PDB file of C-alpha atoms in Angstrom:
ATOM      1  CA  MET A   1    -188.499   8.630 -33.169  1.00 48.00           C
ATOM      2  CA  ASN A   2    -188.533   5.808 -35.690  1.00 73.00           C
ATOM      3  CA  ARG A   3    -192.040   4.700 -36.728  1.00 81.00           C
ATOM      4  CA  TRP A   4    -190.980   1.044 -36.821  1.00 84.00           C
ATOM      5  CA  GLU A   5    -189.589   1.243 -33.291  1.00 88.00           C
ATOM      6  CA  SER A   6    -192.891   2.703 -32.093  1.00 90.00           C
ATOM      7  CA  ILE A   7    -194.922  -0.022 -33.811  1.00 88.00           C
ATOM      8  CA  GLU A   8    -192.734  -2.729 -32.265  1.00 88.00           C
ATOM      9  CA  ALA A   9    -193.204  -1.208 -28.828  1.00 89.00           C
ATOM     10  CA  PHE A  10    -196.978  -1.014 -29.278  1.00 89.00           C
ATOM     11  CA  VAL A  11    -197.243  -4.658 -30.423  1.00 88.00           C
ATOM     12  CA  GLU A  12    -195.157  -5.947 -27.509  1.00 89.00           C
ATOM     13  CA  VAL A  13    -197.154  -3.903 -24.993  1.00 89.00           C
ATOM     14  CA  VAL A  14    -200.361  -5.533 -26.222  1.00 88.00           C
ATOM     15  CA  ARG A  15    -198.874  -9.020 -26.486  1.00 87.00           C
ATOM     16  CA  LEU A  16    -197.309  -8.939 -23.027  1.00 89.00           C
ATOM     17  CA  ASP A  17    -200.135  -6.922 -21.451  1.00 87.00           C
ATOM     18  CA  GLY A  18    -198.030  -4.181 -19.989  1.00 87.00           C
ATOM     19  CA  PHE A  19    -195.351  -1.547 -20.470  1.00 89.00           C
ATOM     20  CA  SER A  20    -192.938  -3.096 -17.986  1.00 88.00           C
ATOM     21  CA  ALA A  21    -193.042  -6.528 -19.638  1.00 89.00           C
ATOM     22  CA  ALA A  22    -192.557  -4.960 -23.073  1.00 88.00           C
ATOM     23  CA  ALA A  23    -189.632  -2.926 -21.743  1.00 89.00           C
ATOM     24  CA  ARG A  24    -187.958  -6.070 -20.402  1.00 90.00           C
ATOM     25  CA  LYS A  25    -188.496  -7.846 -23.720  1.00 87.00           C
ATOM     26  CA  LEU A  26    -187.048  -4.967 -25.735  1.00 87.00           C
ATOM     27  CA  LYS A  27    -184.385  -4.173 -23.122  1.00 89.00           C
ATOM     28  CA  VAL A  28    -185.302  -0.512 -22.664  1.00 90.00           C
ATOM     29  CA  SER A  29    -186.972   1.477 -19.889  1.00 90.00           C
ATOM     30  CA  SER A  30    -190.724   1.531 -19.278  1.00 88.00           C
ATOM     31  CA  SER A  31    -190.759   5.287 -19.754  1.00 89.00           C
ATOM     32  CA  HIS A  32    -189.152   4.869 -23.179  1.00 91.00           C
ATOM     33  CA  ILE A  33    -191.845   2.356 -24.193  1.00 89.00           C
ATOM     34  CA  SER A  34    -194.543   4.748 -22.996  1.00 89.00           C
ATOM     35  CA  ARG A  35    -193.048   7.597 -25.048  1.00 90.00           C
ATOM     36  CA  LEU A  36    -192.885   5.372 -28.158  1.00 91.00           C
ATOM     37  CA  VAL A  37    -196.562   4.410 -27.887  1.00 90.00           C
ATOM     38  CA  SER A  38    -197.628   8.010 -27.192  1.00 91.00           C
ATOM     39  CA  ASN A  39    -195.602   9.185 -30.177  1.00 91.00           C
ATOM     40  CA  LEU A  40    -197.284   6.546 -32.375  1.00 89.00           C
ATOM     41  CA  GLU A  41    -200.733   7.696 -31.247  1.00 89.00           C
ATOM     42  CA  ALA A  42    -199.773  11.287 -32.017  1.00 91.00           C
ATOM     43  CA  GLN A  43    -198.557  10.333 -35.496  1.00 90.00           C
ATOM     44  CA  LEU A  44    -201.776   8.424 -36.199  1.00 89.00           C
ATOM     45  CA  GLY A  45    -203.959  11.089 -34.636  1.00 91.00           C
ATOM     46  CA  THR A  46    -205.926   8.573 -32.570  1.00 91.00           C
ATOM     47  CA  GLN A  47    -205.846   6.759 -29.229  1.00 91.00           C
ATOM     48  CA  LEU A  48    -204.775   3.107 -29.411  1.00 90.00           C
ATOM     49  CA  LEU A  49    -204.844   2.156 -25.713  1.00 90.00           C
ATOM     50  CA  TYR A  50    -206.950   2.928 -22.638  1.00 88.00           C
ATOM     51  CA  ARG A  51    -204.482   3.160 -19.745  1.00 81.00           C
ATOM     52  CA  THR A  52    -205.324   2.937 -16.049  1.00 75.00           C
ATOM     53  CA  THR A  53    -203.122   2.094 -13.077  1.00 67.00           C
ATOM     54  CA  ARG A  54    -204.389  -1.513 -13.155  1.00 74.00           C
ATOM     55  CA  GLN A  55    -205.614  -2.186 -16.672  1.00 79.00           C
ATOM     56  CA  LEU A  56    -204.563  -1.798 -20.233  1.00 85.00           C
ATOM     57  CA  ASN A  57    -207.192  -2.128 -22.972  1.00 87.00           C
ATOM     58  CA  LEU A  58    -207.227  -1.609 -26.715  1.00 90.00           C
ATOM     59  CA  THR A  59    -209.545   0.908 -28.288  1.00 90.00           C
ATOM     60  CA  ASP A  60    -211.522  -0.293 -31.298  1.00 89.00           C
ATOM     61  CA  VAL A  61    -209.085   1.341 -33.690  1.00 90.00           C
ATOM     62  CA  GLY A  62    -206.192   0.080 -31.560  1.00 87.00           C
ATOM     63  CA  ARG A  63    -207.426  -3.492 -31.939  1.00 90.00           C
ATOM     64  CA  LEU A  64    -207.662  -3.075 -35.705  1.00 91.00           C
ATOM     65  CA  TYR A  65    -204.194  -1.519 -35.887  1.00 89.00           C
ATOM     66  CA  TYR A  66    -202.711  -4.262 -33.692  1.00 87.00           C
ATOM     67  CA  GLU A  67    -204.091  -7.053 -35.914  1.00 89.00           C
ATOM     68  CA  HIS A  68    -202.266  -5.564 -38.887  1.00 87.00           C
ATOM     69  CA  CYS A  69    -199.068  -4.621 -37.100  1.00 87.00           C
ATOM     70  CA  LYS A  70    -198.486  -7.961 -35.350  1.00 86.00           C
ATOM     71  CA  HIS A  71    -198.072  -9.618 -38.769  1.00 85.00           C
ATOM     72  CA  LEU A  72    -195.461  -7.015 -39.698  1.00 84.00           C
ATOM     73  CA  ILE A  73    -193.466  -7.751 -36.553  1.00 83.00           C
ATOM     74  CA  ASP A  74    -193.813 -11.517 -37.026  1.00 80.00           C
ATOM     75  CA  GLY A  75    -192.653 -11.204 -40.626  1.00 80.00           C
ATOM     76  CA  PHE A  76    -189.658  -9.115 -39.622  1.00 78.00           C
ATOM     77  CA  ASN A  77    -188.639 -11.575 -36.906  1.00 75.00           C
ATOM     78  CA  GLU A  78    -189.154 -14.470 -39.312  1.00 76.00           C
ATOM     79  CA  ALA A  79    -186.933 -12.797 -41.906  1.00 74.00           C
ATOM     80  CA  GLU A  80    -184.130 -12.235 -39.403  1.00 72.00           C
ATOM     81  CA  LEU A  81    -184.338 -15.830 -38.213  1.00 69.00           C
ATOM     82  CA  GLU A  82    -184.305 -17.137 -41.784  1.00 67.00           C
ATOM     83  CA  VAL A  83    -181.163 -15.124 -42.524  1.00 68.00           C
ATOM     84  CA  ALA A  84    -179.497 -16.495 -39.392  1.00 63.00           C
ATOM     85  CA  HIS A  85    -180.422 -20.045 -40.377  1.00 60.00           C
ATOM     86  CA  PHE A  86    -179.231 -19.493 -43.931  1.00 59.00           C
ATOM     87  CA  GLN A  87    -175.843 -18.243 -42.805  1.00 61.00           C
ATOM     88  CA  ALA A  88    -175.350 -20.878 -40.111  1.00 73.00           C
ATOM     89  CA  GLU A  89    -172.867 -23.690 -40.665  1.00 81.00           C
ATOM     90  CA  PRO A  90    -174.569 -27.025 -41.437  1.00 86.00           C
ATOM     91  CA  LYS A  91    -173.907 -29.450 -38.606  1.00 86.00           C
ATOM     92  CA  GLY A  92    -175.364 -32.499 -36.892  1.00 89.00           C
ATOM     93  CA  LEU A  93    -176.798 -35.592 -38.549  1.00 94.00           C
ATOM     94  CA  LEU A  94    -178.365 -35.325 -42.013  1.00 95.00           C
ATOM     95  CA  ARG A  95    -180.371 -38.438 -42.992  1.00 96.00           C
ATOM     96  CA  ILE A  96    -181.120 -38.790 -46.694  1.00 97.00           C
ATOM     97  CA  SER A  97    -183.173 -41.389 -48.582  1.00 96.00           C
ATOM     98  CA  CYS A  98    -182.873 -42.065 -52.311  1.00 95.00           C
ATOM     99  CA  SER A  99    -183.574 -44.799 -54.844  1.00 91.00           C
ATOM    100  CA  THR A 100    -180.700 -47.250 -55.135  1.00 90.00           C
ATOM    101  CA  ILE A 101    -179.208 -46.897 -58.617  1.00 89.00           C
ATOM    102  CA  PHE A 102    -179.876 -43.181 -59.064  1.00 91.00           C
ATOM    103  CA  GLY A 103    -178.680 -42.447 -55.544  1.00 93.00           C
ATOM    104  CA  GLU A 104    -175.461 -44.413 -55.911  1.00 93.00           C
ATOM    105  CA  ARG A 105    -174.627 -42.902 -59.302  1.00 90.00           C
ATOM    106  CA  TYR A 106    -175.652 -39.285 -58.945  1.00 92.00           C
ATOM    107  CA  ILE A 107    -176.673 -38.305 -55.417  1.00 95.00           C
ATOM    108  CA  ALA A 108    -173.907 -39.921 -53.339  1.00 96.00           C
ATOM    109  CA  PRO A 109    -171.024 -38.160 -55.171  1.00 94.00           C
ATOM    110  CA  LEU A 110    -172.740 -34.772 -54.741  1.00 95.00           C
ATOM    111  CA  ILE A 111    -173.475 -35.395 -51.067  1.00 96.00           C
ATOM    112  CA  ASN A 112    -169.860 -36.449 -50.551  1.00 96.00           C
ATOM    113  CA  ASP A 113    -168.711 -33.157 -52.096  1.00 95.00           C
ATOM    114  CA  PHE A 114    -171.150 -31.267 -49.849  1.00 95.00           C
ATOM    115  CA  VAL A 115    -169.871 -33.033 -46.711  1.00 94.00           C
ATOM    116  CA  ALA A 116    -166.275 -32.274 -47.679  1.00 94.00           C
ATOM    117  CA  ARG A 117    -167.198 -28.581 -47.538  1.00 92.00           C
ATOM    118  CA  HIS A 118    -168.912 -28.883 -44.147  1.00 92.00           C
ATOM    119  CA  PRO A 119    -166.834 -31.012 -41.751  1.00 89.00           C
ATOM    120  CA  LYS A 120    -169.250 -30.477 -38.834  1.00 89.00           C
ATOM    121  CA  LEU A 121    -171.906 -32.422 -40.730  1.00 93.00           C
ATOM    122  CA  ASN A 122    -172.587 -36.133 -40.290  1.00 94.00           C
ATOM    123  CA  VAL A 123    -174.465 -37.925 -43.072  1.00 95.00           C
ATOM    124  CA  ASP A 124    -176.470 -41.144 -43.175  1.00 96.00           C
ATOM    125  CA  MET A 125    -177.514 -42.079 -46.746  1.00 96.00           C
ATOM    126  CA  HIS A 126    -180.175 -44.748 -47.161  1.00 96.00           C
ATOM    127  CA  PHE A 127    -180.612 -46.300 -50.607  1.00 95.00           C
ATOM    128  CA  SER A 128    -183.942 -47.982 -51.258  1.00 91.00           C
ATOM    129  CA  ASN A 129    -186.560 -48.059 -54.018  1.00 87.00           C
ATOM    130  CA  ARG A 130    -189.228 -47.793 -51.316  1.00 88.00           C
ATOM    131  CA  ASN A 131    -190.730 -44.384 -50.564  1.00 87.00           C
ATOM    132  CA  VAL A 132    -189.862 -43.980 -46.894  1.00 90.00           C
ATOM    133  CA  ASP A 133    -192.047 -42.073 -44.451  1.00 91.00           C
ATOM    134  CA  LEU A 134    -189.740 -39.159 -43.711  1.00 92.00           C
ATOM    135  CA  VAL A 135    -191.353 -38.128 -40.435  1.00 89.00           C
ATOM    136  CA  SER A 136    -191.949 -41.502 -38.778  1.00 90.00           C
ATOM    137  CA  GLU A 137    -188.624 -42.943 -39.980  1.00 93.00           C
ATOM    138  CA  GLY A 138    -186.583 -39.902 -39.039  1.00 92.00           C
ATOM    139  CA  PHE A 139    -185.311 -38.721 -42.432  1.00 95.00           C
ATOM    140  CA  ASP A 140    -184.475 -35.081 -43.086  1.00 94.00           C
ATOM    141  CA  LEU A 141    -184.582 -35.297 -46.868  1.00 95.00           C
ATOM    142  CA  ALA A 142    -185.480 -37.652 -49.706  1.00 96.00           C
ATOM    143  CA  ILE A 143    -184.675 -37.573 -53.403  1.00 95.00           C
ATOM    144  CA  ARG A 144    -187.615 -38.861 -55.431  1.00 93.00           C
ATOM    145  CA  LEU A 145    -188.056 -39.497 -59.124  1.00 89.00           C
ATOM    146  CA  GLY A 146    -190.962 -39.224 -61.527  1.00 83.00           C
ATOM    147  CA  VAL A 147    -194.312 -37.575 -60.854  1.00 79.00           C
ATOM    148  CA  LEU A 148    -194.936 -36.895 -57.168  1.00 81.00           C
ATOM    149  CA  GLU A 149    -198.080 -37.975 -55.393  1.00 77.00           C
ATOM    150  CA  ASP A 150    -199.958 -35.343 -53.393  1.00 66.00           C
ATOM    151  CA  SER A 151    -198.567 -35.063 -49.875  1.00 77.00           C
ATOM    152  CA  THR A 152    -197.852 -32.610 -47.074  1.00 83.00           C
ATOM    153  CA  LEU A 153    -194.136 -32.657 -47.912  1.00 88.00           C
ATOM    154  CA  ILE A 154    -192.354 -29.678 -49.405  1.00 90.00           C
ATOM    155  CA  ALA A 155    -190.945 -30.521 -52.849  1.00 92.00           C
ATOM    156  CA  ARG A 156    -188.275 -28.734 -54.877  1.00 93.00           C
ATOM    157  CA  ARG A 157    -187.629 -29.753 -58.468  1.00 92.00           C
ATOM    158  CA  LEU A 158    -183.930 -30.416 -59.036  1.00 93.00           C
ATOM    159  CA  ALA A 159    -183.984 -31.555 -62.670  1.00 89.00           C
ATOM    160  CA  ASP A 160    -186.215 -32.749 -65.471  1.00 87.00           C
ATOM    161  CA  ARG A 161    -186.535 -36.484 -66.025  1.00 86.00           C
ATOM    162  CA  ARG A 162    -187.798 -38.296 -69.105  1.00 88.00           C
ATOM    163  CA  GLU A 163    -188.908 -41.881 -69.527  1.00 91.00           C
ATOM    164  CA  TYR A 164    -188.090 -43.369 -72.928  1.00 94.00           C
ATOM    165  CA  VAL A 165    -189.649 -46.341 -74.656  1.00 96.00           C
ATOM    166  CA  CYS A 166    -186.797 -47.725 -76.715  1.00 97.00           C
ATOM    167  CA  ALA A 167    -185.432 -50.714 -78.584  1.00 98.00           C
ATOM    168  CA  SER A 168    -182.195 -51.689 -80.263  1.00 98.00           C
ATOM    169  CA  PRO A 169    -181.752 -51.398 -84.060  1.00 97.00           C
ATOM    170  CA  ALA A 170    -181.325 -55.186 -84.144  1.00 97.00           C
ATOM    171  CA  TYR A 171    -184.763 -55.699 -82.558  1.00 97.00           C
ATOM    172  CA  LEU A 172    -186.390 -53.222 -84.947  1.00 97.00           C
ATOM    173  CA  ALA A 173    -184.798 -55.029 -87.869  1.00 96.00           C
ATOM    174  CA  ARG A 174    -186.805 -58.130 -86.894  1.00 96.00           C
ATOM    175  CA  TYR A 175    -190.076 -56.503 -85.785  1.00 96.00           C
ATOM    176  CA  PRO A 176    -192.058 -53.514 -87.124  1.00 95.00           C
ATOM    177  CA  ARG A 177    -191.619 -50.247 -85.268  1.00 95.00           C
ATOM    178  CA  PRO A 178    -194.708 -49.420 -83.132  1.00 96.00           C
ATOM    179  CA  HIS A 179    -196.426 -46.116 -83.865  1.00 95.00           C
ATOM    180  CA  THR A 180    -199.404 -46.399 -81.497  1.00 95.00           C
ATOM    181  CA  LEU A 181    -199.781 -47.651 -77.946  1.00 95.00           C
ATOM    182  CA  ALA A 182    -202.083 -50.425 -79.142  1.00 94.00           C
ATOM    183  CA  GLU A 183    -199.228 -51.826 -81.243  1.00 95.00           C
ATOM    184  CA  LEU A 184    -197.231 -52.547 -78.069  1.00 94.00           C
ATOM    185  CA  GLN A 185    -199.404 -55.645 -77.699  1.00 93.00           C
ATOM    186  CA  GLN A 186    -197.566 -57.071 -80.702  1.00 93.00           C
ATOM    187  CA  HIS A 187    -194.153 -56.678 -79.060  1.00 96.00           C
ATOM    188  CA  ASN A 188    -192.129 -58.315 -76.338  1.00 96.00           C
ATOM    189  CA  CYS A 189    -192.091 -55.717 -73.544  1.00 97.00           C
ATOM    190  CA  LEU A 190    -189.290 -56.039 -70.989  1.00 97.00           C
ATOM    191  CA  VAL A 191    -191.038 -55.588 -67.661  1.00 94.00           C
ATOM    192  CA  GLY A 192    -189.521 -54.085 -64.511  1.00 90.00           C
ATOM    193  CA  SER A 193    -190.834 -53.933 -60.950  1.00 84.00           C
ATOM    194  CA  ASN A 194    -194.409 -53.617 -62.225  1.00 82.00           C
ATOM    195  CA  ASP A 195    -196.096 -54.452 -65.511  1.00 86.00           C
ATOM    196  CA  SER A 196    -197.359 -50.931 -66.253  1.00 91.00           C
ATOM    197  CA  TRP A 197    -195.681 -48.229 -68.302  1.00 93.00           C
ATOM    198  CA  HIS A 198    -196.663 -44.559 -68.145  1.00 91.00           C
ATOM    199  CA  PHE A 199    -197.683 -42.402 -71.086  1.00 92.00           C
ATOM    200  CA  LEU A 200    -199.346 -39.116 -71.926  1.00 89.00           C
ATOM    201  CA  ILE A 201    -202.877 -40.098 -72.986  1.00 88.00           C
ATOM    202  CA  ASP A 202    -205.540 -37.446 -73.647  1.00 85.00           C
ATOM    203  CA  GLY A 203    -203.443 -34.873 -71.827  1.00 82.00           C
ATOM    204  CA  HIS A 204    -203.001 -36.941 -68.658  1.00 85.00           C
ATOM    205  CA  ARG A 205    -200.395 -39.325 -67.315  1.00 85.00           C
ATOM    206  CA  ARG A 206    -201.833 -42.830 -67.576  1.00 89.00           C
ATOM    207  CA  ALA A 207    -200.590 -46.314 -66.752  1.00 90.00           C
ATOM    208  CA  LEU A 208    -200.731 -48.923 -69.514  1.00 92.00           C
ATOM    209  CA  ARG A 209    -200.252 -52.622 -68.783  1.00 94.00           C
ATOM    210  CA  VAL A 210    -197.697 -54.351 -70.978  1.00 94.00           C
ATOM    211  CA  GLN A 211    -196.469 -57.922 -71.207  1.00 93.00           C
ATOM    212  CA  GLY A 212    -193.559 -60.001 -72.409  1.00 93.00           C
ATOM    213  CA  ASN A 213    -191.450 -63.037 -71.630  1.00 94.00           C
ATOM    214  CA  TRP A 214    -188.832 -61.229 -69.523  1.00 95.00           C
ATOM    215  CA  ARG A 215    -188.956 -59.481 -66.139  1.00 93.00           C
ATOM    216  CA  ALA A 216    -186.440 -58.039 -63.650  1.00 93.00           C
ATOM    217  CA  ASN A 217    -186.562 -55.610 -60.749  1.00 89.00           C
ATOM    218  CA  SER A 218    -183.275 -54.067 -61.877  1.00 90.00           C
ATOM    219  CA  GLY A 219    -182.793 -51.114 -64.206  1.00 91.00           C
ATOM    220  CA  PRO A 220    -179.291 -52.174 -65.329  1.00 93.00           C
ATOM    221  CA  ALA A 221    -180.588 -55.654 -66.109  1.00 95.00           C
ATOM    222  CA  ILE A 222    -183.407 -54.218 -68.258  1.00 96.00           C
ATOM    223  CA  LEU A 223    -180.906 -51.951 -70.022  1.00 97.00           C
ATOM    224  CA  ASP A 224    -178.668 -54.890 -70.855  1.00 97.00           C
ATOM    225  CA  ALA A 225    -181.627 -56.878 -72.202  1.00 97.00           C
ATOM    226  CA  VAL A 226    -182.885 -54.089 -74.450  1.00 97.00           C
ATOM    227  CA  LEU A 227    -179.368 -53.434 -75.789  1.00 98.00           C
ATOM    228  CA  LYS A 228    -179.139 -57.130 -76.691  1.00 97.00           C
ATOM    229  CA  GLY A 229    -182.358 -56.960 -78.668  1.00 97.00           C
ATOM    230  CA  LEU A 230    -184.565 -59.025 -76.393  1.00 97.00           C
ATOM    231  CA  GLY A 231    -187.476 -56.586 -76.589  1.00 97.00           C
ATOM    232  CA  ILE A 232    -188.776 -53.069 -75.987  1.00 97.00           C
ATOM    233  CA  ALA A 233    -188.253 -51.311 -72.640  1.00 97.00           C
ATOM    234  CA  GLN A 234    -189.289 -48.125 -70.869  1.00 96.00           C
ATOM    235  CA  LEU A 235    -186.358 -46.637 -68.975  1.00 94.00           C
ATOM    236  CA  PRO A 236    -185.471 -43.185 -67.579  1.00 91.00           C
ATOM    237  CA  ASP A 237    -183.092 -40.859 -69.382  1.00 91.00           C
ATOM    238  CA  TYR A 238    -180.164 -41.397 -67.052  1.00 89.00           C
ATOM    239  CA  TYR A 239    -180.013 -45.024 -68.215  1.00 93.00           C
ATOM    240  CA  VAL A 240    -180.492 -44.580 -71.947  1.00 94.00           C
ATOM    241  CA  ASP A 241    -179.282 -41.093 -73.001  1.00 92.00           C
ATOM    242  CA  PRO A 242    -175.724 -42.204 -73.907  1.00 92.00           C
ATOM    243  CA  PHE A 243    -177.020 -45.146 -75.946  1.00 96.00           C
ATOM    244  CA  LEU A 244    -179.614 -43.022 -77.733  1.00 95.00           C
ATOM    245  CA  ALA A 245    -176.904 -40.512 -78.623  1.00 93.00           C
ATOM    246  CA  LYS A 246    -174.686 -43.256 -80.086  1.00 95.00           C
ATOM    247  CA  GLY A 247    -177.535 -44.924 -81.980  1.00 96.00           C
ATOM    248  CA  GLU A 248    -177.326 -48.118 -79.940  1.00 97.00           C
ATOM    249  CA  LEU A 249    -180.950 -47.556 -78.913  1.00 97.00           C
ATOM    250  CA  VAL A 250    -183.853 -45.946 -80.776  1.00 97.00           C
ATOM    251  CA  ALA A 251    -186.564 -43.888 -79.016  1.00 97.00           C
ATOM    252  CA  LEU A 252    -190.137 -44.967 -79.789  1.00 97.00           C
ATOM    253  CA  LEU A 253    -193.623 -43.499 -79.270  1.00 96.00           C
ATOM    254  CA  GLU A 254    -192.215 -40.058 -78.396  1.00 93.00           C
ATOM    255  CA  ASP A 255    -195.602 -38.390 -79.006  1.00 92.00           C
ATOM    256  CA  TYR A 256    -196.841 -40.224 -75.897  1.00 93.00           C
ATOM    257  CA  GLN A 257    -193.907 -39.287 -73.685  1.00 89.00           C
ATOM    258  CA  HIS A 258    -194.996 -37.582 -70.466  1.00 80.00           C
ATOM    259  CA  GLN A 259    -193.157 -34.300 -69.857  1.00 72.00           C
ATOM    260  CA  ASP A 260    -193.939 -33.663 -66.186  1.00 68.00           C
ATOM    261  CA  ALA A 261    -191.647 -36.179 -64.487  1.00 77.00           C
ATOM    262  CA  GLY A 262    -188.670 -34.862 -62.552  1.00 87.00           C
ATOM    263  CA  VAL A 263    -186.005 -35.300 -59.901  1.00 92.00           C
ATOM    264  CA  TRP A 264    -187.268 -33.870 -56.611  1.00 94.00           C
ATOM    265  CA  ALA A 265    -185.894 -33.032 -53.196  1.00 95.00           C
ATOM    266  CA  VAL A 266    -188.683 -33.515 -50.648  1.00 94.00           C
ATOM    267  CA  TYR A 267    -188.640 -32.741 -46.945  1.00 94.00           C
ATOM    268  CA  PRO A 268    -191.149 -32.258 -44.103  1.00 91.00           C
ATOM    269  CA  LYS A 269    -192.795 -28.872 -43.784  1.00 84.00           C
ATOM    270  CA  SER A 270    -191.178 -26.806 -41.044  1.00 73.00           C
ATOM    271  CA  ARG A 271    -191.552 -23.220 -39.935  1.00 59.00           C
ATOM    272  CA  HIS A 272    -187.757 -22.906 -39.799  1.00 64.00           C
ATOM    273  CA  LEU A 273    -185.874 -25.142 -42.221  1.00 76.00           C
ATOM    274  CA  SER A 274    -182.568 -26.237 -40.728  1.00 84.00           C
ATOM    275  CA  PRO A 275    -179.325 -24.968 -42.320  1.00 86.00           C
ATOM    276  CA  LYS A 276    -178.195 -28.521 -43.105  1.00 91.00           C
ATOM    277  CA  VAL A 277    -181.326 -29.276 -45.167  1.00 92.00           C
ATOM    278  CA  ARG A 278    -181.623 -25.853 -46.793  1.00 90.00           C
ATOM    279  CA  GLN A 279    -178.002 -25.680 -47.875  1.00 91.00           C
ATOM    280  CA  CYS A 280    -177.929 -29.310 -49.015  1.00 94.00           C
ATOM    281  CA  VAL A 281    -180.990 -28.796 -51.227  1.00 94.00           C
ATOM    282  CA  ASP A 282    -179.537 -25.552 -52.610  1.00 93.00           C
ATOM    283  CA  TYR A 283    -176.289 -27.368 -53.399  1.00 94.00           C
ATOM    284  CA  LEU A 284    -178.095 -30.190 -55.200  1.00 95.00           C
ATOM    285  CA  ALA A 285    -180.252 -27.729 -57.157  1.00 93.00           C
ATOM    286  CA  GLN A 286    -177.163 -25.879 -58.360  1.00 93.00           C
ATOM    287  CA  ALA A 287    -175.394 -29.126 -59.287  1.00 92.00           C
ATOM    288  CA  PHE A 288    -178.406 -30.391 -61.252  1.00 90.00           C
ATOM    289  CA  LYS A 289    -178.822 -27.291 -63.396  1.00 86.00           C
ATOM    290  CA  GLN A 290    -177.329 -29.525 -66.043  1.00 75.00           C
ATOM    291  CA  PRO A 291    -177.956 -33.172 -65.039  1.00 65.00           C
ATOM    292  CA  HIS A 292    -174.780 -35.277 -65.019  1.00 61.00           C
ATOM    293  CA  TRP A 293    -176.228 -37.847 -67.417  1.00 60.00           C
ATOM    294  CA  SER A 294    -176.907 -35.156 -70.026  1.00 55.00           C
ATOM    295  CA  LYS A 295    -173.362 -33.795 -70.075  1.00 51.00           C
ATOM    296  CA  PRO A 296    -171.354 -34.476 -73.237  1.00 42.00           C
TER     297      PRO A 296
END
């Protein structure tokens, strides 16, 4: 008899407190379950159970053996369920949250391609620069940018992300190029949604307050202003990479650039991740092996 089959029978007998209940669970006869457990005891050379007509009790060694074996059975069942979930067709409603500009440019086209492959799937994409509460607001998945705060969410890195301090050649022709963070005080800094920029300082990501005569809560608006020489800006790579490559912008203070930012898929922790979320995240991870904004 197979050792694994005997272990499974033993674990179910203990869990369900009886041979008959274990037999019903495993869809075999009670006598077959009894033979499996007896065979296991013979192979181990020890008694695992005290059997009477009314009671079933573990021996000391039986209790120890059960504690180890139940994790084996749970792991096996978990593995089979994970495979079934992985192979299942994504279906139902998939609610996704993402920041507005990045989501519209890069996430929406990929999600549209994913939906085209899975016609049983319904999608609701929500674009907002606010970090939604996935659980209370009913989202399955969020795409977040930068450095993640500690949370109970599961996070998978999809791509690297860099934040560049940059200026146009025309601006640098009028003002000296900054080489230290302190020199930013001498420049007109184009401010976005908040007046702090992030840098690598003494090995840690730190916020540094900046100031200038221009502010907007729009990345494209900041990009236009820096291209027109109005000041210095800090913008993510997906805004500025093409302009840096063409020389229309110049990267500054690169020694202070933080390297740990990224593009992340985050979702609530679940014992069994649904096929729609798992396969969507896998699809995005494959697509972002080379980020779209970095392609020639």
